[in-house]
Amino acid sequence: MYDIIVIGGGAAGMTAALYALRGGKTVLILESESLGGQIATSPRLENFPSVKAMSGEQFADNLFEQISAMGAEFEIEKAVDVIKREDGFFTVKTEYKEYEAKSVIIAAGVKHKHLRTKSEREDLVGHGVYYCAICDGAFYKGKEVAVIGDANTALQYALLLSGYCKKVYVYTLFDKFFGEKALVKALRAKDNIEVRPNTSVIDFIGDKELSAIEYKDAEGNIKRHEIPAVFVAIGQVPDNGAFSKVADLDKDGYITADENCRTRTEGVFVAGDCRTKAVRQVVTAVADGGVAATNACIYLESLEG
């Protein structure tokens, strides 16, 4: 039995593990995909204290190496249920196994929100339609590509792609961006980035590969743009259904918790983007991880007392 099982291996989850390990607790991290979470797909991290600039992947790798050296255990498995037993301990079920813990920290993060189009072409995801520019952008070196979105992730994707793509078109619903001013300024300075404001992408066109996008312009005209790749950055959504037995979810599916990161179930804590909060940044994710783990350690000490 572990002292703490952390569900999620992103910035919040790995920071929670760090604080728990420093508190002398045994820790298992369960991650459904790959360690690092959302920050690992960020081309450039520039808003973390003491870090002038580094890739999100490097940040995640550094954190992984730090907790690995301290004895954190990892399993690439998706948690599908969390049960508080009559003895007060927890069983965490995955798709393959069951694990036991005295406390649980949910740091499941969020996943990319998919753009809904009139033909619902999900079959083109990975075949011209992408949700991670750092993962797939290099395949289109020297070609023209498009980005859909108007916040920080979209701005970062456009800037990254502009470094090796012939031209980058940025489609936004409104006539302004909702990201950091420094990113907007950098984007405006790029000669090979063209912003197409007040547009709504309504469909993806193609047989087995994307060949064009269909969009509606400011006047309501339907137009087509022949392009081999589009990178969608329109936000994230939580995937917390598996935890509804031990935590309350709000109308959008986020786990309800205050700044103490406690859920309605004693012994279950939550950290990072998957919880209700006003600001979702890597710095707030690591803060949550520290708070959740500290309170989890206090909880475990109360059991021993």
PDB file of C-alpha atoms in Angstrom:
ATOM      1  CA  MET A   1       0.000   0.000   0.000  1.00  0.00           C
ATOM      2  CA  TYR A   2       1.249   3.453  -0.927  1.00  0.00           C
ATOM      3  CA  ASP A   3       0.929   6.482   1.297  1.00  0.00           C
ATOM      4  CA  ILE A   4      -0.257   8.588  -1.661  1.00  0.00           C
ATOM      5  CA  ILE A   5      -1.368   7.780  -5.176  1.00  0.00           C
ATOM      6  CA  VAL A   6      -1.172  10.753  -7.518  1.00  0.00           C
ATOM      7  CA  ILE A   7      -3.442  10.521 -10.549  1.00  0.00           C
ATOM      8  CA  GLY A   8      -1.796  12.514 -13.322  1.00  0.00           C
ATOM      9  CA  GLY A   9       1.822  13.101 -14.256  1.00  0.00           C
ATOM     10  CA  GLY A  10       1.739  16.740 -15.320  1.00  0.00           C
ATOM     11  CA  ALA A  11       3.236  19.750 -13.542  1.00  0.00           C
ATOM     12  CA  ALA A  12       0.698  19.570 -10.689  1.00  0.00           C
ATOM     13  CA  GLY A  13       0.979  15.814 -10.214  1.00  0.00           C
ATOM     14  CA  MET A  14       4.750  15.674 -10.285  1.00  0.00           C
ATOM     15  CA  THR A  15       5.033  18.654  -7.918  1.00  0.00           C
ATOM     16  CA  ALA A  16       2.610  16.912  -5.551  1.00  0.00           C
ATOM     17  CA  ALA A  17       4.863  13.855  -5.694  1.00  0.00           C
ATOM     18  CA  LEU A  18       7.901  16.027  -4.975  1.00  0.00           C
ATOM     19  CA  TYR A  19       6.365  17.515  -1.828  1.00  0.00           C
ATOM     20  CA  ALA A  20       5.030  14.157  -0.651  1.00  0.00           C
ATOM     21  CA  LEU A  21       8.407  12.469  -1.142  1.00  0.00           C
ATOM     22  CA  ARG A  22      10.134  15.243   0.763  1.00  0.00           C
ATOM     23  CA  GLY A  23       7.615  14.557   3.518  1.00  0.00           C
ATOM     24  CA  GLY A  24       8.834  10.975   3.699  1.00  0.00           C
ATOM     25  CA  LYS A  25       5.810   9.414   1.984  1.00  0.00           C
ATOM     26  CA  THR A  26       5.715   6.624  -0.578  1.00  0.00           C
ATOM     27  CA  VAL A  27       4.230   7.778  -3.868  1.00  0.00           C
ATOM     28  CA  LEU A  28       2.848   6.153  -7.003  1.00  0.00           C
ATOM     29  CA  ILE A  29       2.001   8.312 -10.024  1.00  0.00           C
ATOM     30  CA  LEU A  30      -0.581   6.992 -12.466  1.00  0.00           C
ATOM     31  CA  GLU A  31      -0.484   8.682 -15.880  1.00  0.00           C
ATOM     32  CA  SER A  32      -2.757   7.674 -18.735  1.00  0.00           C
ATOM     33  CA  GLU A  33      -0.630   8.970 -21.620  1.00  0.00           C
ATOM     34  CA  SER A  34       2.835  10.456 -21.181  1.00  0.00           C
ATOM     35  CA  LEU A  35       4.486  12.231 -18.284  1.00  0.00           C
ATOM     36  CA  GLY A  36       4.632  15.987 -18.463  1.00  0.00           C
ATOM     37  CA  GLY A  37       1.034  16.882 -19.218  1.00  0.00           C
ATOM     38  CA  GLN A  38       0.048  20.009 -21.145  1.00  0.00           C
ATOM     39  CA  ILE A  39       3.244  21.898 -20.374  1.00  0.00           C
ATOM     40  CA  ALA A  40       5.337  19.260 -22.142  1.00  0.00           C
ATOM     41  CA  THR A  41       3.719  20.286 -25.442  1.00  0.00           C
ATOM     42  CA  SER A  42       4.461  23.992 -24.964  1.00  0.00           C
ATOM     43  CA  PRO A  43       7.147  25.241 -27.374  1.00  0.00           C
ATOM     44  CA  ARG A  44       8.485  27.852 -24.967  1.00  0.00           C
ATOM     45  CA  LEU A  45       8.059  28.505 -21.240  1.00  0.00           C
ATOM     46  CA  GLU A  46       8.847  32.098 -20.318  1.00  0.00           C
ATOM     47  CA  ASN A  47       6.519  32.934 -17.425  1.00  0.00           C
ATOM     48  CA  PHE A  48       7.847  30.649 -14.683  1.00  0.00           C
ATOM     49  CA  PRO A  49       9.815  32.376 -11.896  1.00  0.00           C
ATOM     50  CA  SER A  50      13.629  32.059 -12.222  1.00  0.00           C
ATOM     51  CA  VAL A  51      13.326  30.523 -15.711  1.00  0.00           C
ATOM     52  CA  LYS A  52      14.163  33.022 -18.442  1.00  0.00           C
ATOM     53  CA  ALA A  53      13.146  30.628 -21.202  1.00  0.00           C
ATOM     54  CA  MET A  54      13.037  26.891 -21.814  1.00  0.00           C
ATOM     55  CA  SER A  55      10.846  24.432 -23.623  1.00  0.00           C
ATOM     56  CA  GLY A  56       7.929  22.929 -21.761  1.00  0.00           C
ATOM     57  CA  GLU A  57       9.371  19.508 -22.515  1.00  0.00           C
ATOM     58  CA  GLN A  58      12.632  20.376 -20.772  1.00  0.00           C
ATOM     59  CA  PHE A  59      10.747  21.709 -17.750  1.00  0.00           C
ATOM     60  CA  ALA A  60       8.773  18.466 -17.497  1.00  0.00           C
ATOM     61  CA  ASP A  61      11.912  16.349 -17.967  1.00  0.00           C
ATOM     62  CA  ASN A  62      13.711  18.215 -15.170  1.00  0.00           C
ATOM     63  CA  LEU A  63      10.803  17.653 -12.788  1.00  0.00           C
ATOM     64  CA  PHE A  64      10.582  13.977 -13.757  1.00  0.00           C
ATOM     65  CA  GLU A  65      14.295  13.430 -13.121  1.00  0.00           C
ATOM     66  CA  GLN A  66      14.020  15.197  -9.771  1.00  0.00           C
ATOM     67  CA  ILE A  67      11.231  13.008  -8.392  1.00  0.00           C
ATOM     68  CA  SER A  68      12.614   9.828  -9.970  1.00  0.00           C
ATOM     69  CA  ALA A  69      15.835  10.319  -8.029  1.00  0.00           C
ATOM     70  CA  MET A  70      13.778  10.661  -4.853  1.00  0.00           C
ATOM     71  CA  GLY A  71      12.015   7.328  -5.354  1.00  0.00           C
ATOM     72  CA  ALA A  72       8.733   8.122  -7.075  1.00  0.00           C
ATOM     73  CA  GLU A  73       7.118   5.140  -8.792  1.00  0.00           C
ATOM     74  CA  PHE A  74       5.267   5.428 -12.107  1.00  0.00           C
ATOM     75  CA  GLU A  75       2.748   3.427 -14.073  1.00  0.00           C
ATOM     76  CA  ILE A  76       1.363   4.424 -17.485  1.00  0.00           C
ATOM     77  CA  GLU A  77      -2.214   3.462 -16.713  1.00  0.00           C
ATOM     78  CA  LYS A  78      -5.497   5.353 -16.782  1.00  0.00           C
ATOM     79  CA  ALA A  79      -7.367   5.572 -13.479  1.00  0.00           C
ATOM     80  CA  VAL A  80     -11.002   4.614 -14.044  1.00  0.00           C
ATOM     81  CA  ASP A  81     -12.328   4.588 -10.464  1.00  0.00           C
ATOM     82  CA  VAL A  82     -11.442   5.721  -6.949  1.00  0.00           C
ATOM     83  CA  ILE A  83     -13.155   3.979  -4.031  1.00  0.00           C
ATOM     84  CA  LYS A  84     -12.939   4.836  -0.345  1.00  0.00           C
ATOM     85  CA  ARG A  85     -13.204   1.596   1.577  1.00  0.00           C
ATOM     86  CA  GLU A  86     -14.767   0.888   4.944  1.00  0.00           C
ATOM     87  CA  ASP A  87     -11.299   0.775   6.535  1.00  0.00           C
ATOM     88  CA  GLY A  88     -10.732   4.381   5.424  1.00  0.00           C
ATOM     89  CA  PHE A  89      -8.131   3.538   2.807  1.00  0.00           C
ATOM     90  CA  PHE A  90      -8.527   3.812  -0.973  1.00  0.00           C
ATOM     91  CA  THR A  91      -8.595   1.472  -3.934  1.00  0.00           C
ATOM     92  CA  VAL A  92      -7.667   3.068  -7.236  1.00  0.00           C
ATOM     93  CA  LYS A  93      -8.698   1.006 -10.228  1.00  0.00           C
ATOM     94  CA  THR A  94      -7.033   1.357 -13.603  1.00  0.00           C
ATOM     95  CA  GLU A  95      -7.761  -0.326 -16.903  1.00  0.00           C
ATOM     96  CA  TYR A  96      -5.391  -3.132 -15.889  1.00  0.00           C
ATOM     97  CA  LYS A  97      -4.886  -3.312 -12.122  1.00  0.00           C
ATOM     98  CA  GLU A  98      -5.949  -2.132  -8.697  1.00  0.00           C
ATOM     99  CA  TYR A  99      -3.733  -0.155  -6.334  1.00  0.00           C
ATOM    100  CA  GLU A 100      -4.117   0.711  -2.649  1.00  0.00           C
ATOM    101  CA  ALA A 101      -3.333   3.981  -0.925  1.00  0.00           C
ATOM    102  CA  LYS A 102      -3.958   5.847   2.287  1.00  0.00           C
ATOM    103  CA  SER A 103      -4.611   9.083   0.381  1.00  0.00           C
ATOM    104  CA  VAL A 104      -5.220  10.179  -3.218  1.00  0.00           C
ATOM    105  CA  ILE A 105      -4.329  13.347  -5.095  1.00  0.00           C
ATOM    106  CA  ILE A 106      -6.207  13.887  -8.358  1.00  0.00           C
ATOM    107  CA  ALA A 107      -4.141  15.898 -10.824  1.00  0.00           C
ATOM    108  CA  ALA A 108      -5.652  14.587 -14.033  1.00  0.00           C
ATOM    109  CA  GLY A 109      -5.305  17.850 -15.945  1.00  0.00           C
ATOM    110  CA  VAL A 110      -7.338  18.616 -19.029  1.00  0.00           C
ATOM    111  CA  LYS A 111      -7.338  17.508 -22.645  1.00  0.00           C
ATOM    112  CA  HIS A 112      -7.539  19.458 -25.886  1.00  0.00           C
ATOM    113  CA  LYS A 113     -10.996  20.650 -26.851  1.00  0.00           C
ATOM    114  CA  HIS A 114     -11.833  19.403 -30.335  1.00  0.00           C
ATOM    115  CA  LEU A 115     -13.345  21.720 -32.901  1.00  0.00           C
ATOM    116  CA  ARG A 116     -16.828  20.625 -33.867  1.00  0.00           C
ATOM    117  CA  THR A 117     -17.431  20.973 -37.593  1.00  0.00           C
ATOM    118  CA  LYS A 118     -20.549  20.436 -39.662  1.00  0.00           C
ATOM    119  CA  SER A 119     -19.289  17.112 -41.039  1.00  0.00           C
ATOM    120  CA  GLU A 120     -17.681  16.066 -37.719  1.00  0.00           C
ATOM    121  CA  ARG A 121     -14.494  14.892 -39.463  1.00  0.00           C
ATOM    122  CA  GLU A 122     -12.664  13.304 -36.525  1.00  0.00           C
ATOM    123  CA  ASP A 123     -11.081  10.871 -38.976  1.00  0.00           C
ATOM    124  CA  LEU A 124      -8.759  13.643 -40.168  1.00  0.00           C
ATOM    125  CA  VAL A 125      -7.186  14.082 -36.728  1.00  0.00           C
ATOM    126  CA  GLY A 126      -3.576  13.072 -37.224  1.00  0.00           C
ATOM    127  CA  HIS A 127      -3.991  13.395 -40.991  1.00  0.00           C
ATOM    128  CA  GLY A 128      -3.763  17.148 -41.414  1.00  0.00           C
ATOM    129  CA  VAL A 129      -5.767  18.158 -38.348  1.00  0.00           C
ATOM    130  CA  TYR A 130      -3.665  18.422 -35.189  1.00  0.00           C
ATOM    131  CA  TYR A 131      -3.921  19.629 -31.612  1.00  0.00           C
ATOM    132  CA  CYS A 132      -0.211  19.884 -30.808  1.00  0.00           C
ATOM    133  CA  ALA A 133       2.121  21.957 -32.964  1.00  0.00           C
ATOM    134  CA  ILE A 134       5.249  20.974 -31.082  1.00  0.00           C
ATOM    135  CA  CYS A 135       4.434  17.318 -31.750  1.00  0.00           C
ATOM    136  CA  ASP A 136       3.485  17.506 -35.424  1.00  0.00           C
ATOM    137  CA  GLY A 137       4.466  20.887 -36.820  1.00  0.00           C
ATOM    138  CA  ALA A 138       7.859  19.803 -38.152  1.00  0.00           C
ATOM    139  CA  PHE A 139       6.146  17.522 -40.687  1.00  0.00           C
ATOM    140  CA  TYR A 140       5.116  20.665 -42.578  1.00  0.00           C
ATOM    141  CA  LYS A 141       8.451  22.431 -42.827  1.00  0.00           C
ATOM    142  CA  GLY A 142       8.491  24.779 -45.806  1.00  0.00           C
ATOM    143  CA  LYS A 143       4.712  24.534 -46.304  1.00  0.00           C
ATOM    144  CA  GLU A 144       1.770  26.777 -45.491  1.00  0.00           C
ATOM    145  CA  VAL A 145      -0.296  25.871 -42.415  1.00  0.00           C
ATOM    146  CA  ALA A 146      -3.150  27.311 -40.362  1.00  0.00           C
ATOM    147  CA  VAL A 147      -3.752  27.802 -36.644  1.00  0.00           C
ATOM    148  CA  ILE A 148      -7.214  28.138 -35.109  1.00  0.00           C
ATOM    149  CA  GLY A 149      -7.427  29.987 -31.792  1.00  0.00           C
ATOM    150  CA  ASP A 150      -6.889  33.341 -30.123  1.00  0.00           C
ATOM    151  CA  ALA A 151      -5.243  32.715 -26.727  1.00  0.00           C
ATOM    152  CA  ASN A 152      -1.732  31.884 -25.498  1.00  0.00           C
ATOM    153  CA  THR A 153      -1.507  28.369 -26.916  1.00  0.00           C
ATOM    154  CA  ALA A 154      -2.572  29.505 -30.373  1.00  0.00           C
ATOM    155  CA  LEU A 155      -0.080  32.390 -30.248  1.00  0.00           C
ATOM    156  CA  GLN A 156       2.730  30.053 -29.215  1.00  0.00           C
ATOM    157  CA  TYR A 157       1.842  27.553 -31.918  1.00  0.00           C
ATOM    158  CA  ALA A 158       1.826  30.268 -34.588  1.00  0.00           C
ATOM    159  CA  LEU A 159       5.205  31.598 -33.480  1.00  0.00           C
ATOM    160  CA  LEU A 160       6.725  28.129 -33.379  1.00  0.00           C
ATOM    161  CA  LEU A 161       5.398  27.187 -36.818  1.00  0.00           C
ATOM    162  CA  SER A 162       6.534  30.489 -38.337  1.00  0.00           C
ATOM    163  CA  GLY A 163      10.121  29.458 -37.664  1.00  0.00           C
ATOM    164  CA  TYR A 164      10.066  26.698 -40.260  1.00  0.00           C
ATOM    165  CA  CYS A 165       6.819  26.958 -42.222  1.00  0.00           C
ATOM    166  CA  LYS A 166       6.512  29.085 -45.333  1.00  0.00           C
ATOM    167  CA  LYS A 167       3.442  30.881 -43.999  1.00  0.00           C
ATOM    168  CA  VAL A 168       1.087  30.608 -41.042  1.00  0.00           C
ATOM    169  CA  TYR A 169      -2.545  31.718 -41.187  1.00  0.00           C
ATOM    170  CA  VAL A 170      -4.209  32.383 -37.836  1.00  0.00           C
ATOM    171  CA  TYR A 171      -8.003  32.158 -37.730  1.00  0.00           C
ATOM    172  CA  THR A 172      -9.711  33.911 -34.812  1.00  0.00           C
ATOM    173  CA  LEU A 173     -13.384  34.295 -33.917  1.00  0.00           C
ATOM    174  CA  PHE A 174     -12.921  37.918 -32.888  1.00  0.00           C
ATOM    175  CA  ASP A 175     -10.784  40.842 -33.970  1.00  0.00           C
ATOM    176  CA  LYS A 176      -8.363  40.604 -31.059  1.00  0.00           C
ATOM    177  CA  PHE A 177      -6.239  38.094 -29.175  1.00  0.00           C
ATOM    178  CA  PHE A 178      -6.771  37.039 -25.574  1.00  0.00           C
ATOM    179  CA  GLY A 179      -3.186  36.070 -24.811  1.00  0.00           C
ATOM    180  CA  GLU A 180      -0.161  37.758 -23.286  1.00  0.00           C
ATOM    181  CA  LYS A 181       0.809  41.097 -24.823  1.00  0.00           C
ATOM    182  CA  ALA A 182       4.397  39.953 -25.346  1.00  0.00           C
ATOM    183  CA  LEU A 183       3.219  37.021 -27.464  1.00  0.00           C
ATOM    184  CA  VAL A 184       0.829  39.203 -29.462  1.00  0.00           C
ATOM    185  CA  LYS A 185       3.625  41.697 -30.155  1.00  0.00           C
ATOM    186  CA  ALA A 186       5.968  38.920 -31.273  1.00  0.00           C
ATOM    187  CA  LEU A 187       3.301  37.489 -33.577  1.00  0.00           C
ATOM    188  CA  ARG A 188       2.533  40.872 -35.149  1.00  0.00           C
ATOM    189  CA  ALA A 189       6.233  41.307 -35.941  1.00  0.00           C
ATOM    190  CA  LYS A 190       6.386  38.130 -38.040  1.00  0.00           C
ATOM    191  CA  ASP A 191       6.193  38.723 -41.795  1.00  0.00           C
ATOM    192  CA  ASN A 192       5.051  35.171 -42.533  1.00  0.00           C
ATOM    193  CA  ILE A 193       2.069  35.170 -40.147  1.00  0.00           C
ATOM    194  CA  GLU A 194      -1.276  36.385 -41.476  1.00  0.00           C
ATOM    195  CA  VAL A 195      -4.158  36.873 -39.039  1.00  0.00           C
ATOM    196  CA  ARG A 196      -7.688  36.328 -40.331  1.00  0.00           C
ATOM    197  CA  PRO A 197      -9.980  37.796 -37.662  1.00  0.00           C
ATOM    198  CA  ASN A 198     -13.753  37.473 -37.300  1.00  0.00           C
ATOM    199  CA  THR A 199     -13.745  34.067 -38.941  1.00  0.00           C
ATOM    200  CA  SER A 200     -15.316  30.773 -37.985  1.00  0.00           C
ATOM    201  CA  VAL A 201     -13.863  27.517 -39.311  1.00  0.00           C
ATOM    202  CA  ILE A 202     -16.863  25.311 -40.014  1.00  0.00           C
ATOM    203  CA  ASP A 203     -15.458  22.250 -41.747  1.00  0.00           C
ATOM    204  CA  PHE A 204     -12.422  20.161 -42.622  1.00  0.00           C
ATOM    205  CA  ILE A 205     -12.203  18.970 -46.229  1.00  0.00           C
ATOM    206  CA  GLY A 206     -10.284  15.988 -47.536  1.00  0.00           C
ATOM    207  CA  ASP A 207     -10.377  12.311 -48.380  1.00  0.00           C
ATOM    208  CA  LYS A 208      -7.763  10.530 -46.274  1.00  0.00           C
ATOM    209  CA  GLU A 209      -5.722  13.690 -45.668  1.00  0.00           C
ATOM    210  CA  LEU A 210      -6.768  17.291 -45.050  1.00  0.00           C
ATOM    211  CA  SER A 211      -6.829  19.297 -48.263  1.00  0.00           C
ATOM    212  CA  ALA A 212      -8.732  22.429 -47.199  1.00  0.00           C
ATOM    213  CA  ILE A 213     -10.689  24.147 -44.466  1.00  0.00           C
ATOM    214  CA  GLU A 214     -14.054  25.805 -44.952  1.00  0.00           C
ATOM    215  CA  TYR A 215     -14.752  28.980 -43.018  1.00  0.00           C
ATOM    216  CA  LYS A 216     -17.247  31.797 -42.643  1.00  0.00           C
ATOM    217  CA  ASP A 217     -15.877  35.339 -42.892  1.00  0.00           C
ATOM    218  CA  ALA A 218     -17.047  38.512 -41.130  1.00  0.00           C
ATOM    219  CA  GLU A 219     -19.735  39.128 -43.763  1.00  0.00           C
ATOM    220  CA  GLY A 220     -21.097  35.616 -43.444  1.00  0.00           C
ATOM    221  CA  ASN A 221     -19.649  34.386 -46.735  1.00  0.00           C
ATOM    222  CA  ILE A 222     -18.568  30.736 -46.891  1.00  0.00           C
ATOM    223  CA  LYS A 223     -15.031  30.384 -48.218  1.00  0.00           C
ATOM    224  CA  ARG A 224     -12.483  27.617 -48.694  1.00  0.00           C
ATOM    225  CA  HIS A 225      -8.772  27.709 -47.953  1.00  0.00           C
ATOM    226  CA  GLU A 226      -6.609  25.031 -49.577  1.00  0.00           C
ATOM    227  CA  ILE A 227      -4.092  24.023 -46.904  1.00  0.00           C
ATOM    228  CA  PRO A 228      -2.380  20.745 -45.881  1.00  0.00           C
ATOM    229  CA  ALA A 229      -2.416  21.189 -42.108  1.00  0.00           C
ATOM    230  CA  VAL A 230      -4.321  22.990 -39.388  1.00  0.00           C
ATOM    231  CA  PHE A 231      -3.416  23.202 -35.704  1.00  0.00           C
ATOM    232  CA  VAL A 232      -6.375  23.710 -33.373  1.00  0.00           C
ATOM    233  CA  ALA A 233      -5.886  25.542 -30.066  1.00  0.00           C
ATOM    234  CA  ILE A 234      -9.327  26.487 -28.751  1.00  0.00           C
ATOM    235  CA  GLY A 235      -9.022  25.476 -25.116  1.00  0.00           C
ATOM    236  CA  GLN A 236      -9.189  22.425 -22.910  1.00  0.00           C
ATOM    237  CA  VAL A 237     -11.820  20.304 -21.171  1.00  0.00           C
ATOM    238  CA  PRO A 238     -11.541  18.132 -18.023  1.00  0.00           C
ATOM    239  CA  ASP A 239     -12.033  14.376 -17.924  1.00  0.00           C
ATOM    240  CA  ASN A 240     -13.113  13.847 -14.319  1.00  0.00           C
ATOM    241  CA  GLY A 241     -16.012  11.434 -14.681  1.00  0.00           C
ATOM    242  CA  ALA A 242     -14.060   8.619 -13.033  1.00  0.00           C
ATOM    243  CA  PHE A 243     -13.762  10.626  -9.821  1.00  0.00           C
ATOM    244  CA  SER A 244     -17.400  11.621  -9.284  1.00  0.00           C
ATOM    245  CA  LYS A 245     -17.770   9.094  -6.428  1.00  0.00           C
ATOM    246  CA  VAL A 246     -15.271  10.971  -4.279  1.00  0.00           C
ATOM    247  CA  ALA A 247     -15.416  14.550  -5.592  1.00  0.00           C
ATOM    248  CA  ASP A 248     -18.081  17.024  -6.654  1.00  0.00           C
ATOM    249  CA  LEU A 249     -17.954  18.286 -10.233  1.00  0.00           C
ATOM    250  CA  ASP A 250     -19.206  21.659 -11.430  1.00  0.00           C
ATOM    251  CA  LYS A 251     -21.369  22.116 -14.527  1.00  0.00           C
ATOM    252  CA  ASP A 252     -18.284  22.071 -16.771  1.00  0.00           C
ATOM    253  CA  GLY A 253     -16.857  18.910 -15.228  1.00  0.00           C
ATOM    254  CA  TYR A 254     -14.147  20.497 -13.067  1.00  0.00           C
ATOM    255  CA  ILE A 255     -13.609  19.158  -9.545  1.00  0.00           C
ATOM    256  CA  THR A 256     -14.918  21.566  -6.934  1.00  0.00           C
ATOM    257  CA  ALA A 257     -12.238  22.578  -4.456  1.00  0.00           C
ATOM    258  CA  ASP A 258     -10.947  25.670  -2.670  1.00  0.00           C
ATOM    259  CA  GLU A 259      -7.376  26.899  -2.267  1.00  0.00           C
ATOM    260  CA  ASN A 260      -6.744  24.095   0.250  1.00  0.00           C
ATOM    261  CA  CYS A 261      -7.221  21.601  -2.610  1.00  0.00           C
ATOM    262  CA  ARG A 262      -9.542  19.402  -0.509  1.00  0.00           C
ATOM    263  CA  THR A 263     -12.475  17.540  -2.040  1.00  0.00           C
ATOM    264  CA  ARG A 264     -15.641  16.454  -0.262  1.00  0.00           C
ATOM    265  CA  THR A 265     -14.036  13.112   0.595  1.00  0.00           C
ATOM    266  CA  GLU A 266     -11.573  13.117   3.469  1.00  0.00           C
ATOM    267  CA  GLY A 267      -8.221  11.944   2.203  1.00  0.00           C
ATOM    268  CA  VAL A 268      -8.821  12.934  -1.426  1.00  0.00           C
ATOM    269  CA  PHE A 269      -7.196  16.101  -2.742  1.00  0.00           C
ATOM    270  CA  VAL A 270      -7.087  17.761  -6.158  1.00  0.00           C
ATOM    271  CA  ALA A 271      -4.457  19.850  -7.920  1.00  0.00           C
ATOM    272  CA  GLY A 272      -3.962  21.670 -11.197  1.00  0.00           C
ATOM    273  CA  ASP A 273      -6.099  22.428 -14.198  1.00  0.00           C
ATOM    274  CA  CYS A 274      -8.718  19.766 -13.442  1.00  0.00           C
ATOM    275  CA  ARG A 275     -10.078  21.727 -10.458  1.00  0.00           C
ATOM    276  CA  THR A 276     -12.244  24.839 -10.275  1.00  0.00           C
ATOM    277  CA  LYS A 277     -10.007  27.905 -10.447  1.00  0.00           C
ATOM    278  CA  ALA A 278      -9.745  31.286 -12.123  1.00  0.00           C
ATOM    279  CA  VAL A 279      -6.221  30.980 -13.528  1.00  0.00           C
ATOM    280  CA  ARG A 280      -4.774  27.900 -15.228  1.00  0.00           C
ATOM    281  CA  GLN A 281      -1.030  28.344 -15.709  1.00  0.00           C
ATOM    282  CA  VAL A 282       1.957  26.146 -14.954  1.00  0.00           C
ATOM    283  CA  VAL A 283       2.807  28.308 -11.931  1.00  0.00           C
ATOM    284  CA  THR A 284      -0.667  27.774 -10.439  1.00  0.00           C
ATOM    285  CA  ALA A 285      -0.480  24.053 -11.217  1.00  0.00           C
ATOM    286  CA  VAL A 286       2.762  23.587  -9.279  1.00  0.00           C
ATOM    287  CA  ALA A 287       1.353  25.717  -6.450  1.00  0.00           C
ATOM    288  CA  ASP A 288      -1.664  23.409  -6.263  1.00  0.00           C
ATOM    289  CA  GLY A 289       0.622  20.383  -6.240  1.00  0.00           C
ATOM    290  CA  GLY A 290       2.516  21.709  -3.246  1.00  0.00           C
ATOM    291  CA  VAL A 291      -0.660  22.625  -1.363  1.00  0.00           C
ATOM    292  CA  ALA A 292      -2.412  19.316  -2.094  1.00  0.00           C
ATOM    293  CA  ALA A 293       0.590  17.227  -1.051  1.00  0.00           C
ATOM    294  CA  THR A 294       1.180  19.240   2.112  1.00  0.00           C
ATOM    295  CA  ASN A 295      -2.440  18.769   3.170  1.00  0.00           C
ATOM    296  CA  ALA A 296      -2.297  15.090   2.224  1.00  0.00           C
ATOM    297  CA  CYS A 297       0.740  14.650   4.484  1.00  0.00           C
ATOM    298  CA  ILE A 298      -1.074  16.405   7.330  1.00  0.00           C
ATOM    299  CA  TYR A 299      -4.021  14.069   6.760  1.00  0.00           C
ATOM    300  CA  LEU A 300      -1.775  10.989   6.885  1.00  0.00           C
ATOM    301  CA  GLU A 301      -0.168  12.194  10.096  1.00  0.00           C
ATOM    302  CA  SER A 302      -3.621  12.574  11.635  1.00  0.00           C
ATOM    303  CA  LEU A 303      -4.284   8.901  10.871  1.00  0.00           C
ATOM    304  CA  GLU A 304      -1.125   7.897  12.701  1.00  0.00           C
ATOM    305  CA  GLY A 305      -2.015  10.077  15.680  1.00  0.00           C
TER     306      GLY A 305
END
